[in-house]
Tab-separated table of C-alpha atoms and ligand atoms in Angstrom:
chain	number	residue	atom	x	y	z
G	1	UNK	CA	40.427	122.862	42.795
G	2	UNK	CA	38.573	121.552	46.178
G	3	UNK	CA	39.928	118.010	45.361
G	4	UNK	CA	43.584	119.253	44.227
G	5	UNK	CA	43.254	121.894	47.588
G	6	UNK	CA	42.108	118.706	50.163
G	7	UNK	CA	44.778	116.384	48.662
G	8	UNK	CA	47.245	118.946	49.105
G	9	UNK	CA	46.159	119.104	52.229
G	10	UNK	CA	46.730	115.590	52.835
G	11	UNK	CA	50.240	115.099	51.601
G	12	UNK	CA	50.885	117.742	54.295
G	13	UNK	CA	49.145	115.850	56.871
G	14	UNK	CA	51.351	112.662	55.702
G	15	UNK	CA	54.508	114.288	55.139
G	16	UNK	CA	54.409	115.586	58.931
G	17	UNK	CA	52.948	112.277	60.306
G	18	UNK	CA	56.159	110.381	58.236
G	19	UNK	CA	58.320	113.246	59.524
G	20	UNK	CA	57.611	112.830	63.114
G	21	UNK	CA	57.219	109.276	62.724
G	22	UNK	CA	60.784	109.265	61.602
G	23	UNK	CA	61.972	111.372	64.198
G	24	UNK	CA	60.559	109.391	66.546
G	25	UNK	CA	62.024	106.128	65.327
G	26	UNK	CA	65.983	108.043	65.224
G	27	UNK	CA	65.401	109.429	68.671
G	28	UNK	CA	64.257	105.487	69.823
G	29	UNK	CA	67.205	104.304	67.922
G	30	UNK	CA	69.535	107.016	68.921
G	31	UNK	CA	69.065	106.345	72.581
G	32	UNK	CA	68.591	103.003	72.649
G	33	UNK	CA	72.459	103.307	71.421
G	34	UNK	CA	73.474	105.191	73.740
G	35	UNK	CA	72.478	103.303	76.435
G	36	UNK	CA	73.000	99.808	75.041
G	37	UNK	CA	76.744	99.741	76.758
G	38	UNK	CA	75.677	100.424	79.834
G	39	UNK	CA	72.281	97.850	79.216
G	40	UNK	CA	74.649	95.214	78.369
G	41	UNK	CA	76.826	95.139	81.369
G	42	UNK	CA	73.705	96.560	83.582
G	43	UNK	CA	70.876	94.559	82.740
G	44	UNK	CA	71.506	90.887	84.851
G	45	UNK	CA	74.501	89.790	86.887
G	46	UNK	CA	74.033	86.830	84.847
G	47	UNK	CA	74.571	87.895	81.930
G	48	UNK	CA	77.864	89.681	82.957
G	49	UNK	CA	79.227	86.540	83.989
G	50	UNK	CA	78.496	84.883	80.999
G	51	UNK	CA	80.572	87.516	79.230
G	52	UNK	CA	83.153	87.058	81.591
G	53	UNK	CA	83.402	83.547	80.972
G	54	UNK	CA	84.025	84.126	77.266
G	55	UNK	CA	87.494	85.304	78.862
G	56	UNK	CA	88.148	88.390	78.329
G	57	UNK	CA	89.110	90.712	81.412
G	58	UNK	CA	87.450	94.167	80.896
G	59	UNK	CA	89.563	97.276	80.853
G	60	UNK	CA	88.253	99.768	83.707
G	61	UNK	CA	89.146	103.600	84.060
G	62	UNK	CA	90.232	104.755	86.599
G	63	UNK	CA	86.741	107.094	87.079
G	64	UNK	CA	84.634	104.200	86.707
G	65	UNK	CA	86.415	101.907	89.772
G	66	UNK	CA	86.435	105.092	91.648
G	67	UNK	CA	82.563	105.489	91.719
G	68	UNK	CA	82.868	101.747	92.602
G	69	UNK	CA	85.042	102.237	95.513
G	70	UNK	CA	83.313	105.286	96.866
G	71	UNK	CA	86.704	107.075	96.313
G	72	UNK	CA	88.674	104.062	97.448
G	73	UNK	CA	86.965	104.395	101.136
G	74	UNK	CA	86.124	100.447	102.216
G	75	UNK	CA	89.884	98.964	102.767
G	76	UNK	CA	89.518	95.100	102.738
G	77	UNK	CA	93.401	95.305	103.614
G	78	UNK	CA	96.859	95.768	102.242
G	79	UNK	CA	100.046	93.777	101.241
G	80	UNK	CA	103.153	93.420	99.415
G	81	UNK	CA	101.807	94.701	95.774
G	82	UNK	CA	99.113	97.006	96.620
G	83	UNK	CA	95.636	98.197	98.773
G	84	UNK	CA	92.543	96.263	98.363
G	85	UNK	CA	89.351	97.777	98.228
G	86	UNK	CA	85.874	96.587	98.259
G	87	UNK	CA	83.563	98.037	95.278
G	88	UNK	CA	80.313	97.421	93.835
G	89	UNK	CA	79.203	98.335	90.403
G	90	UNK	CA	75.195	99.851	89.119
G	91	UNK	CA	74.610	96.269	88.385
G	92	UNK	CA	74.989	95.448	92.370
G	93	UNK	CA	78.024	93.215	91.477
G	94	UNK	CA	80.323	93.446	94.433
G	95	UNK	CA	84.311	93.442	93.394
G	96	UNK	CA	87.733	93.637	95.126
G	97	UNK	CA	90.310	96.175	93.758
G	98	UNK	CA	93.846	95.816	94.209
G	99	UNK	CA	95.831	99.219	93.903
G	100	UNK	CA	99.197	98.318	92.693
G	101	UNK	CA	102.024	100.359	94.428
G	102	UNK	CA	104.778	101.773	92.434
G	103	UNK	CA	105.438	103.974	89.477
G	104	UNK	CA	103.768	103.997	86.329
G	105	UNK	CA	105.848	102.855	83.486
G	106	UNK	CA	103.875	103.342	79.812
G	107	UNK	CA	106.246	101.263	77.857
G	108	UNK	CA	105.459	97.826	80.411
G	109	UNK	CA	101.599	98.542	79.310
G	110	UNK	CA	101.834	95.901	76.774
G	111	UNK	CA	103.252	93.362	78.750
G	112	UNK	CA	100.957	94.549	81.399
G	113	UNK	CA	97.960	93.176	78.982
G	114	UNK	CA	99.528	90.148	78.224
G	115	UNK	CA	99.751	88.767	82.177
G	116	UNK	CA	96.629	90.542	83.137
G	117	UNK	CA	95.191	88.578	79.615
G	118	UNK	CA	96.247	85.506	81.043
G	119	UNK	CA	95.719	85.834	84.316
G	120	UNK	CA	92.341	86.808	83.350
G	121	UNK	CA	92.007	83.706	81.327
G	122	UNK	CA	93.042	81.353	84.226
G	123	UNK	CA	89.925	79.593	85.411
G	124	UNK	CA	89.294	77.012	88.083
G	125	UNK	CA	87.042	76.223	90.958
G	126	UNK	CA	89.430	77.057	92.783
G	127	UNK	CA	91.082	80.152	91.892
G	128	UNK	CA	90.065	83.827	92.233
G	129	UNK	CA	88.607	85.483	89.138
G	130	UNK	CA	90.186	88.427	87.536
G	131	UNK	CA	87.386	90.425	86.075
G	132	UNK	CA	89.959	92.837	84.603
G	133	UNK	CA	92.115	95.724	85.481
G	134	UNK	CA	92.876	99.471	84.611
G	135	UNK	CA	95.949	100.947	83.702
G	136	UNK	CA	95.951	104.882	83.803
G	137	UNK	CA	98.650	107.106	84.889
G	138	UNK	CA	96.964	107.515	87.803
G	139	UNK	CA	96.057	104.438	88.416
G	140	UNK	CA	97.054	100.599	87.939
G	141	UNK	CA	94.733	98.200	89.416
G	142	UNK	CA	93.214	95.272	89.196
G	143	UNK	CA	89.855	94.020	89.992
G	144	UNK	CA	88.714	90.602	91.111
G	145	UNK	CA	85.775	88.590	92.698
G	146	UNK	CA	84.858	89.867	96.297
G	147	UNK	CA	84.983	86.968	98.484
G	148	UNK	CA	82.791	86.943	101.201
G	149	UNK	CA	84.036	85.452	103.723
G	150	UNK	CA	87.546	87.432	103.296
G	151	UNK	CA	91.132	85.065	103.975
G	152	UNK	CA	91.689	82.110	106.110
G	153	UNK	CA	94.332	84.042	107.788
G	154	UNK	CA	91.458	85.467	109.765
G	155	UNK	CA	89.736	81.905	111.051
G	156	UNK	CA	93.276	80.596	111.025
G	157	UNK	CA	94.897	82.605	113.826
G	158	UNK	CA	91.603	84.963	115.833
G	159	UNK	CA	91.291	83.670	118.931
G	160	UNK	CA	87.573	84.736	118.713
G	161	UNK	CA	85.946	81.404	119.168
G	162	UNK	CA	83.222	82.349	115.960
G	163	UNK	CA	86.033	82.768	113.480
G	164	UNK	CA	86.835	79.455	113.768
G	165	UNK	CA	85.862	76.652	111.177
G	166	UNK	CA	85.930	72.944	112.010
G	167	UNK	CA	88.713	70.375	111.010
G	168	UNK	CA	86.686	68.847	108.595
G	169	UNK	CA	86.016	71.644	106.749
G	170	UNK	CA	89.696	73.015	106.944
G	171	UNK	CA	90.870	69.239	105.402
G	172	UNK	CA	88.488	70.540	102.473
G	173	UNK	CA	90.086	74.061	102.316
G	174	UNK	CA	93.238	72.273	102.144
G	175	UNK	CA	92.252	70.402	99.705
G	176	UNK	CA	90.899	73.285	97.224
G	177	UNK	CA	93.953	74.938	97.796
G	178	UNK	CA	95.771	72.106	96.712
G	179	UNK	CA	93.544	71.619	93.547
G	180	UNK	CA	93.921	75.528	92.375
G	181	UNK	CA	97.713	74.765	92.326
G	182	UNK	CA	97.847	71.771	91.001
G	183	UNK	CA	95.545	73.596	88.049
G	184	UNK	CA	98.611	76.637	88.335
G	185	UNK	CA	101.523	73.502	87.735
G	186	UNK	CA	100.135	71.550	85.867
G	187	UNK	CA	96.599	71.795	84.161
G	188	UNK	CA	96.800	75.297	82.530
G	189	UNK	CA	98.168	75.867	79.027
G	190	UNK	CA	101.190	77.966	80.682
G	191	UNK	CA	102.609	76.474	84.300
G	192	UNK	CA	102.182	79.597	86.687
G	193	UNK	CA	104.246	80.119	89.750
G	194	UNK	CA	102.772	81.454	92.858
G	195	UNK	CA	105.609	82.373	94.931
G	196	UNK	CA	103.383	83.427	97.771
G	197	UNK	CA	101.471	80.665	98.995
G	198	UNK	CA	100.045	81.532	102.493
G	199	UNK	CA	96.865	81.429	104.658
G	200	UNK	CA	96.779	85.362	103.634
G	201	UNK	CA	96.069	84.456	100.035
G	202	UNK	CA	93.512	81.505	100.411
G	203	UNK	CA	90.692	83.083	99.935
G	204	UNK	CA	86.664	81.677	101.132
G	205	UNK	CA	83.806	82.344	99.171
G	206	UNK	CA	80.210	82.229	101.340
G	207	UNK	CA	80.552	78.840	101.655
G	208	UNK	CA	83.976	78.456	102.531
G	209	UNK	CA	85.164	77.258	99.250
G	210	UNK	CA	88.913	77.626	98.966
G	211	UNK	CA	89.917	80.318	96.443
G	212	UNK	CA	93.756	81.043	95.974
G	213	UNK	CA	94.232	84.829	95.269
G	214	UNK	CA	97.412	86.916	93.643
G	215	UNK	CA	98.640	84.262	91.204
G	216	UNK	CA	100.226	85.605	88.182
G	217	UNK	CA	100.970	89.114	90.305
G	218	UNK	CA	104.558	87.922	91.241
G	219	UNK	CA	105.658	88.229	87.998
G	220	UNK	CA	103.334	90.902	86.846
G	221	UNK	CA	104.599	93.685	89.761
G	222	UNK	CA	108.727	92.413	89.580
G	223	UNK	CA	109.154	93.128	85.992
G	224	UNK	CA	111.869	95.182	85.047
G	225	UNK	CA	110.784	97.639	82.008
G	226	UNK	CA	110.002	95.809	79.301
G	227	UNK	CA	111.739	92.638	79.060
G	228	UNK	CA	109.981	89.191	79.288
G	229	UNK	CA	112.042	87.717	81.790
G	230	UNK	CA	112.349	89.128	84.986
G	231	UNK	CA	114.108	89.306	88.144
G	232	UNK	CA	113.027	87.854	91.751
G	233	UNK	CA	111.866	85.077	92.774
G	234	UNK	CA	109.623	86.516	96.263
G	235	UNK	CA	107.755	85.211	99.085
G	236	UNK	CA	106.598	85.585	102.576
G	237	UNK	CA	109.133	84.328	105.367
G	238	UNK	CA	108.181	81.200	107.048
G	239	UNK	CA	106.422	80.098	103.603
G	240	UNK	CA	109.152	80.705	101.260
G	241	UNK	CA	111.445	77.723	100.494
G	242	UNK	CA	115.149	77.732	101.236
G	243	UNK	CA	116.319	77.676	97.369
G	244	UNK	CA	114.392	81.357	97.265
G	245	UNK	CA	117.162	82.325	99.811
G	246	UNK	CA	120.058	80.244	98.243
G	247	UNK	CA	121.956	80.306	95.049
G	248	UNK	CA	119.550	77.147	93.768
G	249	UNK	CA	117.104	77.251	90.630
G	250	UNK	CA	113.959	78.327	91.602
G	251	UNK	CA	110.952	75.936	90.793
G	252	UNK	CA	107.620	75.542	91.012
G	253	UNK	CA	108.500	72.768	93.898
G	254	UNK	CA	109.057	76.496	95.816
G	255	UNK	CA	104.963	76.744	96.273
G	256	UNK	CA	104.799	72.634	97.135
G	257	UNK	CA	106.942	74.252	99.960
G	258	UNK	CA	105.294	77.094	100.883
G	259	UNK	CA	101.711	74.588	100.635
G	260	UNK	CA	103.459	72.525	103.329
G	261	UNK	CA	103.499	74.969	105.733
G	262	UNK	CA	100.727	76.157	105.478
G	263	UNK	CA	99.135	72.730	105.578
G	264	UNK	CA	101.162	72.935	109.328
G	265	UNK	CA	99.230	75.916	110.231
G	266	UNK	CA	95.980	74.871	108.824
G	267	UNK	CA	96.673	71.397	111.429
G	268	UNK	CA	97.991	73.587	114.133
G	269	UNK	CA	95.467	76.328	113.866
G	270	UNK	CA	98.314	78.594	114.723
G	271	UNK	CA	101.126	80.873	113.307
G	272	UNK	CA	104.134	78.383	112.633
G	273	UNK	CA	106.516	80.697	114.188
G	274	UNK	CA	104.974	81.814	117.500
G	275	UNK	CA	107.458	83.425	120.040
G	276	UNK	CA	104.685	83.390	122.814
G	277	UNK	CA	105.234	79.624	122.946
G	278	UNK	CA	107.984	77.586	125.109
G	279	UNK	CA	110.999	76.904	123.096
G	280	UNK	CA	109.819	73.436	121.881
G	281	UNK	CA	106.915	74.869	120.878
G	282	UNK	CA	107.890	78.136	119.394
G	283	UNK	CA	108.600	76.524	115.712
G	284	UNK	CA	105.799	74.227	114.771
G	285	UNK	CA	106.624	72.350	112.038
G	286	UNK	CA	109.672	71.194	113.860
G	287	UNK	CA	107.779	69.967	117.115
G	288	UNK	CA	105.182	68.031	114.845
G	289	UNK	CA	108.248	66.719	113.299
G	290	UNK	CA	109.434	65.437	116.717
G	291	UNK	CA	105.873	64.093	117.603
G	292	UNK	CA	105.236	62.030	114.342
G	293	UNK	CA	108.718	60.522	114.859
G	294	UNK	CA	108.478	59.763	118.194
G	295	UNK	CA	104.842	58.529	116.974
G	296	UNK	CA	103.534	60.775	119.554
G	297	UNK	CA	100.269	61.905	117.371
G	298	UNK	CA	98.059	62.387	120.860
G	299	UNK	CA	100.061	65.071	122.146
G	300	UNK	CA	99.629	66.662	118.528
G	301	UNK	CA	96.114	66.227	118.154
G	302	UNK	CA	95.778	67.766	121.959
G	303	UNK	CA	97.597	70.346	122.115
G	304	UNK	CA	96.000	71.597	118.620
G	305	UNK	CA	92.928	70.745	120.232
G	306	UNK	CA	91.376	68.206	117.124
G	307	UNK	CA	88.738	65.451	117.817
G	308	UNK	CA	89.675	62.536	117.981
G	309	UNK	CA	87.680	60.960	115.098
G	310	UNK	CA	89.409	63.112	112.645
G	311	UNK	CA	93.034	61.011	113.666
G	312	UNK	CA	93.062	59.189	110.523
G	313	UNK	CA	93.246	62.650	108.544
G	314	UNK	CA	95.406	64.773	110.728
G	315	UNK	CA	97.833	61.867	110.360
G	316	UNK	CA	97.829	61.912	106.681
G	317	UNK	CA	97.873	65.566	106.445
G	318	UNK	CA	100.742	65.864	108.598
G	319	UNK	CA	102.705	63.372	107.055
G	320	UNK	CA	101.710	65.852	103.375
G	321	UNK	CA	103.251	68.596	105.144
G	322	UNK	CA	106.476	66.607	106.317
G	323	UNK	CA	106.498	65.626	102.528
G	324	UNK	CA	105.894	69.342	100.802
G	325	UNK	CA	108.609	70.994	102.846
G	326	UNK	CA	111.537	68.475	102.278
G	327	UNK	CA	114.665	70.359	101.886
G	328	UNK	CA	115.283	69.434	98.194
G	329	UNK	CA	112.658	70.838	96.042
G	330	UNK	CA	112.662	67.789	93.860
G	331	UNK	CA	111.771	65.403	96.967
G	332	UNK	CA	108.947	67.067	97.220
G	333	UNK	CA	105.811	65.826	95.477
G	334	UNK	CA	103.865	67.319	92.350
G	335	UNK	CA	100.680	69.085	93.612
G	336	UNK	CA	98.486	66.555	91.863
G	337	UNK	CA	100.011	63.806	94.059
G	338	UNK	CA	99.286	65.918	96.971
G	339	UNK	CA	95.800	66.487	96.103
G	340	UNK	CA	95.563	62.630	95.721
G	341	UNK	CA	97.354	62.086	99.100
G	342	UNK	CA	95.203	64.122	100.666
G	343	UNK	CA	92.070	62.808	99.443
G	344	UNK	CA	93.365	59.186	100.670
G	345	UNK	CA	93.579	57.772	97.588
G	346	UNK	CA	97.232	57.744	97.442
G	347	UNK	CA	98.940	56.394	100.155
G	348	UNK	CA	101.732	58.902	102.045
G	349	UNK	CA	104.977	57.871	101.705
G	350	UNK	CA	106.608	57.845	105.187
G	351	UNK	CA	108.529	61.150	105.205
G	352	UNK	CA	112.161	62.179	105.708
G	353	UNK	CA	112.958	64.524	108.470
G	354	UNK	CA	112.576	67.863	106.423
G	355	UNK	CA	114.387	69.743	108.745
G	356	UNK	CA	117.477	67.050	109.238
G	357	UNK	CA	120.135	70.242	107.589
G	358	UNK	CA	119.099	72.609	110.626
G	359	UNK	CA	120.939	70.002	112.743
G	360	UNK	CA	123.934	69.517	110.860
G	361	UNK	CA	127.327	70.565	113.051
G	362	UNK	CA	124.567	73.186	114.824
G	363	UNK	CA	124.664	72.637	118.799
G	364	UNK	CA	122.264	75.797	119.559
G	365	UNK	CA	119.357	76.320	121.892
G	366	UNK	CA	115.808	75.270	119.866
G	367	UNK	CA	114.442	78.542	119.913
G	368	UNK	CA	117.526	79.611	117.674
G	369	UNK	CA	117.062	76.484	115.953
G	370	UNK	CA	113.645	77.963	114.826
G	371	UNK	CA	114.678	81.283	114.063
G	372	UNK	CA	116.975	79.566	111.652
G	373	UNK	CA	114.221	77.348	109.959
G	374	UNK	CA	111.680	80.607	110.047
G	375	UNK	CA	114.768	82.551	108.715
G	376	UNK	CA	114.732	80.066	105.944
G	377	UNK	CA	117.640	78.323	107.282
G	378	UNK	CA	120.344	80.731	108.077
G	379	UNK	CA	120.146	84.098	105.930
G	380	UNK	CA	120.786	86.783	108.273
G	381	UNK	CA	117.902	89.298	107.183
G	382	UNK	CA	115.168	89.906	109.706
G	383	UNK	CA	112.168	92.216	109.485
G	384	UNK	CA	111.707	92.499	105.657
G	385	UNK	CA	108.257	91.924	104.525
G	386	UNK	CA	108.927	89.954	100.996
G	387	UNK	CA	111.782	88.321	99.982
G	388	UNK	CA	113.671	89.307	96.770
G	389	UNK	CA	116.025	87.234	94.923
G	390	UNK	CA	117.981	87.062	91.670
G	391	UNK	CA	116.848	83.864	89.703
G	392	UNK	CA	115.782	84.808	86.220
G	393	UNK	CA	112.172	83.587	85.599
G	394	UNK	CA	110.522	83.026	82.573
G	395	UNK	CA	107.971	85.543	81.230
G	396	UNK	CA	104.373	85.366	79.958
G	397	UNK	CA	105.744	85.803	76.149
G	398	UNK	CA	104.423	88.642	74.528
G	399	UNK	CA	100.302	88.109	73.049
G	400	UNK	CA	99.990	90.326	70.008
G	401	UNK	CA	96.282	90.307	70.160
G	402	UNK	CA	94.753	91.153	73.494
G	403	UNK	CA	91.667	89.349	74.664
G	404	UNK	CA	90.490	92.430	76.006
G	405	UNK	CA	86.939	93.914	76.377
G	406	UNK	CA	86.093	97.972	77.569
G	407	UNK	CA	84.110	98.000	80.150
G	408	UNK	CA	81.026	100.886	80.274
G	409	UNK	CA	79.943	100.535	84.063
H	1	LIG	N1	88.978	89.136	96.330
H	1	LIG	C1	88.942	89.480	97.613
H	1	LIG	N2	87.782	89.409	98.311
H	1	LIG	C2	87.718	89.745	99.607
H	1	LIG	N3	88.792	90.148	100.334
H	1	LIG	C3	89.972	90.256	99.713
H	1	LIG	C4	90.115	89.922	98.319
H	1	LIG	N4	91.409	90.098	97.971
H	1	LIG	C5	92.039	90.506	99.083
H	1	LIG	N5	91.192	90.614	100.129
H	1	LIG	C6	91.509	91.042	101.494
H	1	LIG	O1	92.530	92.008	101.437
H	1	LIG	C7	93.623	91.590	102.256
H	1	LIG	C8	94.905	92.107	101.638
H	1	LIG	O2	95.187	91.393	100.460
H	1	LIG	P1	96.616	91.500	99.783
H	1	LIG	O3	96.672	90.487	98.710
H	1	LIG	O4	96.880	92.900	99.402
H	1	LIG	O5	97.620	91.160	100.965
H	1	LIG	P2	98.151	89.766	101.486
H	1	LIG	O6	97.414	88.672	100.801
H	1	LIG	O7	98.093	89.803	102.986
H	1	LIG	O8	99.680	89.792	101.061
H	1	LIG	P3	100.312	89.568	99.599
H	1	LIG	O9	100.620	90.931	99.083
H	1	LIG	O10	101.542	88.796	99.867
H	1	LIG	O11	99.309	88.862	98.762
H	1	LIG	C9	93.511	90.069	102.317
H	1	LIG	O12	94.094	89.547	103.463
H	1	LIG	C10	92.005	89.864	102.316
H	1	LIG	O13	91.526	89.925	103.629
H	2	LIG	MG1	97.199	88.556	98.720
């Protein structure tokens, strides 16, 4: 009875040790599950971008990029799709959110996926990375690599003698920029069109590594409902090419155009369109015209105040930007060829006076002269901040399967 009493005793003992042993082990396991999400995009930086560069943008809500944004408080700046703000998630990863404008349409969500899929698929050195997006009813965004040192617009045009970089170092932004489009043209599986090539969307990481930002969002934010193709063509006046004004197919020779000029304002260190100036001076791609041909590169060189050991490569870059902004786009050269001429490895053809149509049967003061190139040779509109045009373009065709992960910051 004392042995049957002690071992019943013991099978007690066990049953509650096994029982809370048990417990123990489902409560482990139980919130180890519940926290693995947040472990696995938490734990390293590292190991975040590693997912990220098995290519798959992460879908956001809208509560988790507002606890990123501090509700949306730290404005990096606005433009012609949206707000950007600047975010950081628990991991300490800091991010840039775009806040698209305009209304909410559910049925475009699919196509939606399919450019953000791509776009978040579209890798290169240099080219922004789209770490993914959210589309909510209150809120379309998306969300992409926070660049430190914010857009060469800033070191372009501030007078504030810090801002500014050296030549050098600008030839090498120039030639980033030229790399990340030639990657858009020609390198990726699907040729992307910028549109909107301009010193506001060259981007510099912390060591002043070109970036270009907002490729893919022309088409993404002109979409009409759901169909694939969509209308206008856009851009940014004084970048945008003349055929995005005229009834001429739109290419991608339109960004070779835009990259000219603002190859002349990355020379000039200086809006191309600058009303402060004298007349000769107010339009700058047409004065460095008139210096190259009257091989007057000095005058260039001091007035845009560059050293005279860089003359070899202001000469070539100018005669790149004479060649990107010829008047018909297929005079222009492929990106590729630019990146080559700009390197030196390819010599610059001498280039035809881009701007020779401006001067056809046109007897009118130069300052009107440059209103008319600015203008985008002759269209009568004025103040608008993006151009829109009619040319049907063709669509990101529809993915069935998204490359898509949820994201549990
Ligand atoms: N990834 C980013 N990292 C850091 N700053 C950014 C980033 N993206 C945008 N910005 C800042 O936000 C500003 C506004 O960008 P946004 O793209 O909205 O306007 P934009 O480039 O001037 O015009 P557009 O709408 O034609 O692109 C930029 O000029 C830049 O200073
Ligand atoms: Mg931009």
């Amino acid at each position: 009875m004392a042995i049957d009493g002690s071992f019943g005793a013991l099978v007690v003992s066990l049953s509650i040790i096994v029982g809370v042993a048990v417990f123990g082990i489902i409560a482990y396991l139980c919130t180890r599950i519940y926290n693995m999400p947040e472990d696995t995009f938490g734990k390293d930086i590292n190991d975040f971008l590693d997912n990220m560069e098995r290519e798959k943008p992460i879908r956001f809500t809208s509560k988790q990029l507002k606890t990123a944004t501090e509700n949306f408080s730290n404005v990096l700046g606005s433009g012609a799709f949206g707000t950007v703000y600047k975010g950081t998630f628990k991991n300490g990863l800091t991010v840039a959110v775009k806040v698209l404008y305009g209304t909410l349409n559910r049925r475009i969500e699919e196509q939606f996926m399919a450019e953000v899929s791509t776009m978040g698929r579209t890798h290169h050195l240099n080219l922004i990375r789209l770490y993914g997006f959210c589309f909510e009813s209150t809120l379309r965004a998306l969300v992409y690599e926070f660049m430190d040192n914010g857009s060469l617009d800033n070191y372009l045009f501030k007078t504030n003698e810090g801002d500014s970089i050296g030549f050098e170092k600008l030839h090498e932004i120039a030639m980033g920029t030229a790399s990340g489009i030639t990657y858009l043209h020609e390198e990726c599986p699907q040729r992307i069109v910028h549109y909107d090539i301009k010193p506001g969307n060259i981007l510099l990481d912390s060591k002043f590594c070109a970036k270009v930002a907002d490729f893919g969002l022309a088409k993404l934010c002109n979409r009409e409902n759901t169909h694939i193709s969509m209308t206008g063509g856009r851009g940014t006046p004084g970048y945008a090419a003349p055929e995005l004004w005229m009834p001429l197919p739109v290419t991608y020779k339109c960004d070779v155009y835009s990259f000219g000029m603002l190859l002349f304002e990355i020379i000039g260190r200086r809006r191309n369109m600058d009303v402060t100036l004298g007349d000769s001076q107010q339009w700058f791609p047409i004065w460095a015209w008139n210096k190259y041909e009257k091989k007057q590169l000095k005058d260039l060189m001091v007035a845009c105040e560059i050293e005279e050991n860089d003359q070899e490569v202001v000469d070539r870059m100018l005669k790149v930007a004479l060649c990107c902004v010829q008047y018909r786009p297929e005079t222009r050269p492929d990106m590729s060829i630019v990146v080559k001429m700009l390197e030196g490895t390819f010599e610059v053809p001498e280039p035809l006076n881009p701007f020779s149509h401006l001067f056809i049967g046109v007897s009118e003061p130069s300052d009107s002269l440059a209103r008319m190139a600015w203008n985008g040779g002759g269209s009568d509109w004025t103040s608008s901040e993006t151009i829109m045009s009619s040319k049907v373009v063709t669509g990101t065709p529809l993915m069935h399967k998204y490359e898509i992960t949820i994201a549990s910051v």
